[in-house]
Amino acid sequence: MQHAFPNDAVALPGIAAMMLGFFAFFIALMAARHRATKVGTTPLSQRASITWLWIVVQGIGIGVSGFGPVRVELDPLSAKAIIEAIVVLALMLGAVWLFHASSHAMGKNWALVARTLTDHTLVQTGPFAVVRNPIYVALFGFMIAMAIAFGHTRNLVVGVPLYALGTWMRVAHEERLLRTQFGAAYDEYAARVKRFVPGVF
């Protein structure tokens, strides 16, 4: 049976690079969760529970990009296999670094679901000095790396729009919370720093 989005042949080096990236990302995620637990009894100021819906949409987009059988058929020492492994490793290391640097800059302000605390600070340091949503940029790099490593780049035709929709809706809710909390200070920050790509958008 022909798949709607046929997968490409890949090699073990690219898959190994992806698995290494998975492990590093998991460690970075656990570190972010540990820092966030320092919130203790600090009262919530606002929470956007509907964010869960858009987290699911983002997750489906990422999942679609890696879904399907993996054809490990390339010579692991071929130029294509080595180049793919380098690209995957570079994307994953970039994604892990960006996620870690961003969550570290946020400290206890980091959370999976959009919310602000009564003592919430408007983070403008680290990656947030360059783009307003660096964690979503990191997850996008993760998604692209996975599609390449597993030979599912055609799946990005579906995965990228789904991820973009979920991300855009999450950003909309998060920006609403931050404008309510910080007012003109957030407007000034938003006017100075782009959402996803420095100097572009």
PDB file of C-alpha atoms in Angstrom:
ATOM      1  CA  MET A   1       0.000   0.000   0.000  1.00  0.00           C
ATOM      2  CA  GLN A   2       1.420   3.367  -1.053  1.00  0.00           C
ATOM      3  CA  HIS A   3       1.731   5.927   1.726  1.00  0.00           C
ATOM      4  CA  ALA A   4       0.386   9.437   1.128  1.00  0.00           C
ATOM      5  CA  PHE A   5       3.773  10.806   2.186  1.00  0.00           C
ATOM      6  CA  PRO A   6       6.374   8.158   1.240  1.00  0.00           C
ATOM      7  CA  ASN A   7       9.438   8.129   3.453  1.00  0.00           C
ATOM      8  CA  ASP A   8      13.093   8.403   2.396  1.00  0.00           C
ATOM      9  CA  ALA A   9      15.875   5.932   3.065  1.00  0.00           C
ATOM     10  CA  VAL A  10      18.080   6.934   6.011  1.00  0.00           C
ATOM     11  CA  ALA A  11      21.158   5.636   7.806  1.00  0.00           C
ATOM     12  CA  LEU A  12      22.125   4.799  11.369  1.00  0.00           C
ATOM     13  CA  PRO A  13      24.336   7.887  11.981  1.00  0.00           C
ATOM     14  CA  GLY A  14      21.383  10.250  11.526  1.00  0.00           C
ATOM     15  CA  ILE A  15      19.176   8.153  13.798  1.00  0.00           C
ATOM     16  CA  ALA A  16      21.948   7.995  16.403  1.00  0.00           C
ATOM     17  CA  ALA A  17      22.281  11.792  16.258  1.00  0.00           C
ATOM     18  CA  MET A  18      18.535  12.100  16.769  1.00  0.00           C
ATOM     19  CA  MET A  19      18.539   9.744  19.740  1.00  0.00           C
ATOM     20  CA  LEU A  20      21.383  11.708  21.317  1.00  0.00           C
ATOM     21  CA  GLY A  21      19.354  14.858  20.758  1.00  0.00           C
ATOM     22  CA  PHE A  22      16.254  13.270  22.304  1.00  0.00           C
ATOM     23  CA  PHE A  23      18.240  12.413  25.427  1.00  0.00           C
ATOM     24  CA  ALA A  24      19.791  15.884  25.708  1.00  0.00           C
ATOM     25  CA  PHE A  25      16.399  17.531  25.194  1.00  0.00           C
ATOM     26  CA  PHE A  26      14.858  15.346  27.907  1.00  0.00           C
ATOM     27  CA  ILE A  27      17.579  16.384  30.343  1.00  0.00           C
ATOM     28  CA  ALA A  28      17.014  20.055  29.474  1.00  0.00           C
ATOM     29  CA  LEU A  29      13.267  19.617  29.977  1.00  0.00           C
ATOM     30  CA  MET A  30      13.729  17.999  33.394  1.00  0.00           C
ATOM     31  CA  ALA A  31      16.069  20.831  34.403  1.00  0.00           C
ATOM     32  CA  ALA A  32      13.453  23.394  33.351  1.00  0.00           C
ATOM     33  CA  ARG A  33      10.780  21.598  35.362  1.00  0.00           C
ATOM     34  CA  HIS A  34      13.067  21.515  38.396  1.00  0.00           C
ATOM     35  CA  ARG A  35      13.663  25.266  38.199  1.00  0.00           C
ATOM     36  CA  ALA A  36       9.938  25.879  37.796  1.00  0.00           C
ATOM     37  CA  THR A  37       9.143  23.976  41.009  1.00  0.00           C
ATOM     38  CA  LYS A  38      10.883  26.768  42.889  1.00  0.00           C
ATOM     39  CA  VAL A  39       7.680  28.741  42.369  1.00  0.00           C
ATOM     40  CA  GLY A  40       6.548  27.204  45.687  1.00  0.00           C
ATOM     41  CA  THR A  41       3.482  28.970  47.021  1.00  0.00           C
ATOM     42  CA  THR A  42       3.750  32.065  44.816  1.00  0.00           C
ATOM     43  CA  PRO A  43       0.154  32.886  43.830  1.00  0.00           C
ATOM     44  CA  LEU A  44      -0.928  32.719  40.224  1.00  0.00           C
ATOM     45  CA  SER A  45      -1.882  36.000  38.634  1.00  0.00           C
ATOM     46  CA  GLN A  46      -3.495  34.558  35.478  1.00  0.00           C
ATOM     47  CA  ARG A  47      -3.733  31.233  33.663  1.00  0.00           C
ATOM     48  CA  ALA A  48      -4.859  30.439  30.116  1.00  0.00           C
ATOM     49  CA  SER A  49      -6.094  26.852  30.429  1.00  0.00           C
ATOM     50  CA  ILE A  50      -7.189  26.792  26.780  1.00  0.00           C
ATOM     51  CA  THR A  51      -3.463  26.664  25.984  1.00  0.00           C
ATOM     52  CA  TRP A  52      -3.726  22.881  26.434  1.00  0.00           C
ATOM     53  CA  LEU A  53      -5.707  22.681  23.181  1.00  0.00           C
ATOM     54  CA  TRP A  54      -2.945  24.382  21.232  1.00  0.00           C
ATOM     55  CA  ILE A  55      -0.250  22.332  22.958  1.00  0.00           C
ATOM     56  CA  VAL A  56      -2.031  19.255  21.582  1.00  0.00           C
ATOM     57  CA  VAL A  57      -2.149  20.793  18.081  1.00  0.00           C
ATOM     58  CA  GLN A  58       1.568  21.572  18.277  1.00  0.00           C
ATOM     59  CA  GLY A  59       2.254  18.030  19.490  1.00  0.00           C
ATOM     60  CA  ILE A  60       0.284  16.521  16.620  1.00  0.00           C
ATOM     61  CA  GLY A  61       2.279  18.624  14.167  1.00  0.00           C
ATOM     62  CA  ILE A  62       5.558  17.416  15.660  1.00  0.00           C
ATOM     63  CA  GLY A  63       4.287  13.833  15.844  1.00  0.00           C
ATOM     64  CA  VAL A  64       3.128  13.805  12.229  1.00  0.00           C
ATOM     65  CA  SER A  65       6.589  14.959  11.151  1.00  0.00           C
ATOM     66  CA  GLY A  66       8.156  11.843  12.633  1.00  0.00           C
ATOM     67  CA  PHE A  67       5.363   9.347  12.032  1.00  0.00           C
ATOM     68  CA  GLY A  68       5.732   6.329   9.775  1.00  0.00           C
ATOM     69  CA  PRO A  69       8.091   3.452   9.050  1.00  0.00           C
ATOM     70  CA  VAL A  70      11.817   4.177   9.068  1.00  0.00           C
ATOM     71  CA  ARG A  71      13.808   2.754   6.145  1.00  0.00           C
ATOM     72  CA  VAL A  72      17.380   2.252   7.395  1.00  0.00           C
ATOM     73  CA  GLU A  73      18.858   1.407   4.009  1.00  0.00           C
ATOM     74  CA  LEU A  74      21.623   3.925   3.312  1.00  0.00           C
ATOM     75  CA  ASP A  75      25.299   3.034   3.637  1.00  0.00           C
ATOM     76  CA  PRO A  76      26.237   4.589   7.010  1.00  0.00           C
ATOM     77  CA  LEU A  77      29.564   5.764   5.563  1.00  0.00           C
ATOM     78  CA  SER A  78      28.090   7.359   2.436  1.00  0.00           C
ATOM     79  CA  ALA A  79      28.324  11.115   1.941  1.00  0.00           C
ATOM     80  CA  LYS A  80      24.541  11.486   2.165  1.00  0.00           C
ATOM     81  CA  ALA A  81      24.376   9.586   5.463  1.00  0.00           C
ATOM     82  CA  ILE A  82      27.179  11.629   7.005  1.00  0.00           C
ATOM     83  CA  ILE A  83      25.723  14.942   5.829  1.00  0.00           C
ATOM     84  CA  GLU A  84      22.283  14.011   7.185  1.00  0.00           C
ATOM     85  CA  ALA A  85      23.811  13.062  10.532  1.00  0.00           C
ATOM     86  CA  ILE A  86      25.668  16.371  10.733  1.00  0.00           C
ATOM     87  CA  VAL A  87      22.520  18.335   9.869  1.00  0.00           C
ATOM     88  CA  VAL A  88      20.416  16.415  12.398  1.00  0.00           C
ATOM     89  CA  LEU A  89      23.039  16.793  15.120  1.00  0.00           C
ATOM     90  CA  ALA A  90      23.416  20.525  14.432  1.00  0.00           C
ATOM     91  CA  LEU A  91      19.644  21.079  14.525  1.00  0.00           C
ATOM     92  CA  MET A  92      19.223  19.081  17.720  1.00  0.00           C
ATOM     93  CA  LEU A  93      22.152  20.691  19.523  1.00  0.00           C
ATOM     94  CA  GLY A  94      20.806  24.091  18.468  1.00  0.00           C
ATOM     95  CA  ALA A  95      17.310  23.200  19.659  1.00  0.00           C
ATOM     96  CA  VAL A  96      18.563  21.853  22.997  1.00  0.00           C
ATOM     97  CA  TRP A  97      20.811  24.856  23.597  1.00  0.00           C
ATOM     98  CA  LEU A  98      18.037  27.311  22.707  1.00  0.00           C
ATOM     99  CA  PHE A  99      15.502  25.536  24.923  1.00  0.00           C
ATOM    100  CA  HIS A 100      17.933  25.317  27.832  1.00  0.00           C
ATOM    101  CA  ALA A 101      19.078  28.927  27.541  1.00  0.00           C
ATOM    102  CA  SER A 102      15.480  30.144  27.266  1.00  0.00           C
ATOM    103  CA  SER A 103      14.083  28.097  30.153  1.00  0.00           C
ATOM    104  CA  HIS A 104      17.093  29.048  32.276  1.00  0.00           C
ATOM    105  CA  ALA A 105      16.478  32.740  31.567  1.00  0.00           C
ATOM    106  CA  MET A 106      12.823  32.270  32.560  1.00  0.00           C
ATOM    107  CA  GLY A 107      13.646  30.382  35.762  1.00  0.00           C
ATOM    108  CA  LYS A 108      10.521  29.859  37.862  1.00  0.00           C
ATOM    109  CA  ASN A 109       8.501  31.781  35.260  1.00  0.00           C
ATOM    110  CA  TRP A 110       8.733  28.822  32.864  1.00  0.00           C
ATOM    111  CA  ALA A 111       5.598  26.682  32.571  1.00  0.00           C
ATOM    112  CA  LEU A 112       4.049  24.338  30.049  1.00  0.00           C
ATOM    113  CA  VAL A 113       0.671  26.076  30.212  1.00  0.00           C
ATOM    114  CA  ALA A 114       0.569  29.853  29.794  1.00  0.00           C
ATOM    115  CA  ARG A 115       0.292  31.616  33.133  1.00  0.00           C
ATOM    116  CA  THR A 116       1.734  34.536  35.056  1.00  0.00           C
ATOM    117  CA  LEU A 117       2.614  34.837  38.735  1.00  0.00           C
ATOM    118  CA  THR A 118       2.020  37.731  41.063  1.00  0.00           C
ATOM    119  CA  ASP A 119       5.781  38.329  41.090  1.00  0.00           C
ATOM    120  CA  HIS A 120       6.234  37.431  37.402  1.00  0.00           C
ATOM    121  CA  THR A 121       9.040  39.270  35.620  1.00  0.00           C
ATOM    122  CA  LEU A 122       9.138  40.221  31.949  1.00  0.00           C
ATOM    123  CA  VAL A 123      12.161  38.248  30.765  1.00  0.00           C
ATOM    124  CA  GLN A 124      14.186  40.145  28.170  1.00  0.00           C
ATOM    125  CA  THR A 125      17.599  38.533  28.619  1.00  0.00           C
ATOM    126  CA  GLY A 126      19.315  35.590  26.954  1.00  0.00           C
ATOM    127  CA  PRO A 127      17.520  34.387  23.800  1.00  0.00           C
ATOM    128  CA  PHE A 128      14.570  36.650  24.721  1.00  0.00           C
ATOM    129  CA  ALA A 129      16.730  39.630  23.822  1.00  0.00           C
ATOM    130  CA  VAL A 130      16.742  38.363  20.234  1.00  0.00           C
ATOM    131  CA  VAL A 131      13.278  36.802  19.735  1.00  0.00           C
ATOM    132  CA  ARG A 132      10.191  36.751  21.937  1.00  0.00           C
ATOM    133  CA  ASN A 133       9.418  33.032  21.534  1.00  0.00           C
ATOM    134  CA  PRO A 134      12.744  31.167  21.395  1.00  0.00           C
ATOM    135  CA  ILE A 135      11.345  27.943  22.872  1.00  0.00           C
ATOM    136  CA  TYR A 136       8.926  27.578  19.969  1.00  0.00           C
ATOM    137  CA  VAL A 137      11.823  28.166  17.568  1.00  0.00           C
ATOM    138  CA  ALA A 138      13.710  25.387  19.376  1.00  0.00           C
ATOM    139  CA  LEU A 139      10.768  22.991  19.023  1.00  0.00           C
ATOM    140  CA  PHE A 140      10.551  23.813  15.315  1.00  0.00           C
ATOM    141  CA  GLY A 141      14.211  22.851  14.910  1.00  0.00           C
ATOM    142  CA  PHE A 142      13.488  19.637  16.833  1.00  0.00           C
ATOM    143  CA  MET A 143      10.649  18.828  14.427  1.00  0.00           C
ATOM    144  CA  ILE A 144      12.762  19.419  11.318  1.00  0.00           C
ATOM    145  CA  ALA A 145      15.614  17.315  12.719  1.00  0.00           C
ATOM    146  CA  MET A 146      13.251  14.427  13.447  1.00  0.00           C
ATOM    147  CA  ALA A 147      11.748  14.527   9.954  1.00  0.00           C
ATOM    148  CA  ILE A 148      15.216  14.393   8.395  1.00  0.00           C
ATOM    149  CA  ALA A 149      16.556  11.682  10.729  1.00  0.00           C
ATOM    150  CA  PHE A 150      13.570   9.389  10.144  1.00  0.00           C
ATOM    151  CA  GLY A 151      13.252  10.116   6.421  1.00  0.00           C
ATOM    152  CA  HIS A 152       9.857  11.779   6.747  1.00  0.00           C
ATOM    153  CA  THR A 153      10.532  15.205   5.254  1.00  0.00           C
ATOM    154  CA  ARG A 154       7.408  14.943   3.095  1.00  0.00           C
ATOM    155  CA  ASN A 155       5.338  14.757   6.286  1.00  0.00           C
ATOM    156  CA  LEU A 156       6.346  18.360   6.962  1.00  0.00           C
ATOM    157  CA  VAL A 157       3.727  19.363   4.386  1.00  0.00           C
ATOM    158  CA  VAL A 158       1.174  18.514   7.098  1.00  0.00           C
ATOM    159  CA  GLY A 159       3.318  18.848  10.227  1.00  0.00           C
ATOM    160  CA  VAL A 160       4.542  22.413   9.706  1.00  0.00           C
ATOM    161  CA  PRO A 161       1.073  23.992   9.200  1.00  0.00           C
ATOM    162  CA  LEU A 162      -0.276  22.160  12.263  1.00  0.00           C
ATOM    163  CA  TYR A 163       2.684  23.236  14.372  1.00  0.00           C
ATOM    164  CA  ALA A 164       2.390  26.795  13.069  1.00  0.00           C
ATOM    165  CA  LEU A 165      -1.326  26.929  13.938  1.00  0.00           C
ATOM    166  CA  GLY A 166      -0.793  25.606  17.468  1.00  0.00           C
ATOM    167  CA  THR A 167       2.147  27.937  18.009  1.00  0.00           C
ATOM    168  CA  TRP A 168       0.345  31.015  16.714  1.00  0.00           C
ATOM    169  CA  MET A 169      -2.655  30.401  18.958  1.00  0.00           C
ATOM    170  CA  ARG A 170      -0.439  29.776  22.009  1.00  0.00           C
ATOM    171  CA  VAL A 171       1.451  32.980  21.310  1.00  0.00           C
ATOM    172  CA  ALA A 172      -1.804  34.918  20.999  1.00  0.00           C
ATOM    173  CA  HIS A 173      -2.950  33.753  24.449  1.00  0.00           C
ATOM    174  CA  GLU A 174       0.450  34.297  26.021  1.00  0.00           C
ATOM    175  CA  GLU A 175       0.777  37.811  24.623  1.00  0.00           C
ATOM    176  CA  ARG A 176      -2.664  38.663  26.002  1.00  0.00           C
ATOM    177  CA  LEU A 177      -1.578  37.547  29.478  1.00  0.00           C
ATOM    178  CA  LEU A 178       1.690  39.460  29.296  1.00  0.00           C
ATOM    179  CA  ARG A 179       0.014  42.666  28.075  1.00  0.00           C
ATOM    180  CA  THR A 180      -2.448  42.451  30.960  1.00  0.00           C
ATOM    181  CA  GLN A 181       0.393  41.945  33.444  1.00  0.00           C
ATOM    182  CA  PHE A 182       2.989  44.376  32.078  1.00  0.00           C
ATOM    183  CA  GLY A 183       1.086  46.855  29.906  1.00  0.00           C
ATOM    184  CA  ALA A 184       3.277  49.438  28.175  1.00  0.00           C
ATOM    185  CA  ALA A 185       6.474  47.610  29.164  1.00  0.00           C
ATOM    186  CA  TYR A 186       5.419  44.597  27.097  1.00  0.00           C
ATOM    187  CA  ASP A 187       4.302  46.795  24.187  1.00  0.00           C
ATOM    188  CA  GLU A 188       7.747  48.415  24.123  1.00  0.00           C
ATOM    189  CA  TYR A 189       9.431  45.011  24.228  1.00  0.00           C
ATOM    190  CA  ALA A 190       7.188  43.646  21.447  1.00  0.00           C
ATOM    191  CA  ALA A 191       7.914  46.681  19.270  1.00  0.00           C
ATOM    192  CA  ARG A 192      11.659  46.140  19.690  1.00  0.00           C
ATOM    193  CA  VAL A 193      11.948  42.321  19.479  1.00  0.00           C
ATOM    194  CA  LYS A 194      10.335  40.122  16.802  1.00  0.00           C
ATOM    195  CA  ARG A 195       8.361  36.977  17.651  1.00  0.00           C
ATOM    196  CA  PHE A 196      10.352  34.259  15.890  1.00  0.00           C
ATOM    197  CA  VAL A 197      13.019  35.539  13.451  1.00  0.00           C
ATOM    198  CA  PRO A 198      15.248  38.486  14.428  1.00  0.00           C
ATOM    199  CA  GLY A 199      14.387  41.561  12.367  1.00  0.00           C
ATOM    200  CA  VAL A 200      11.815  39.696  10.253  1.00  0.00           C
ATOM    201  CA  PHE A 201       8.675  38.567  12.121  1.00  0.00           C
TER     202      PHE A 201
END
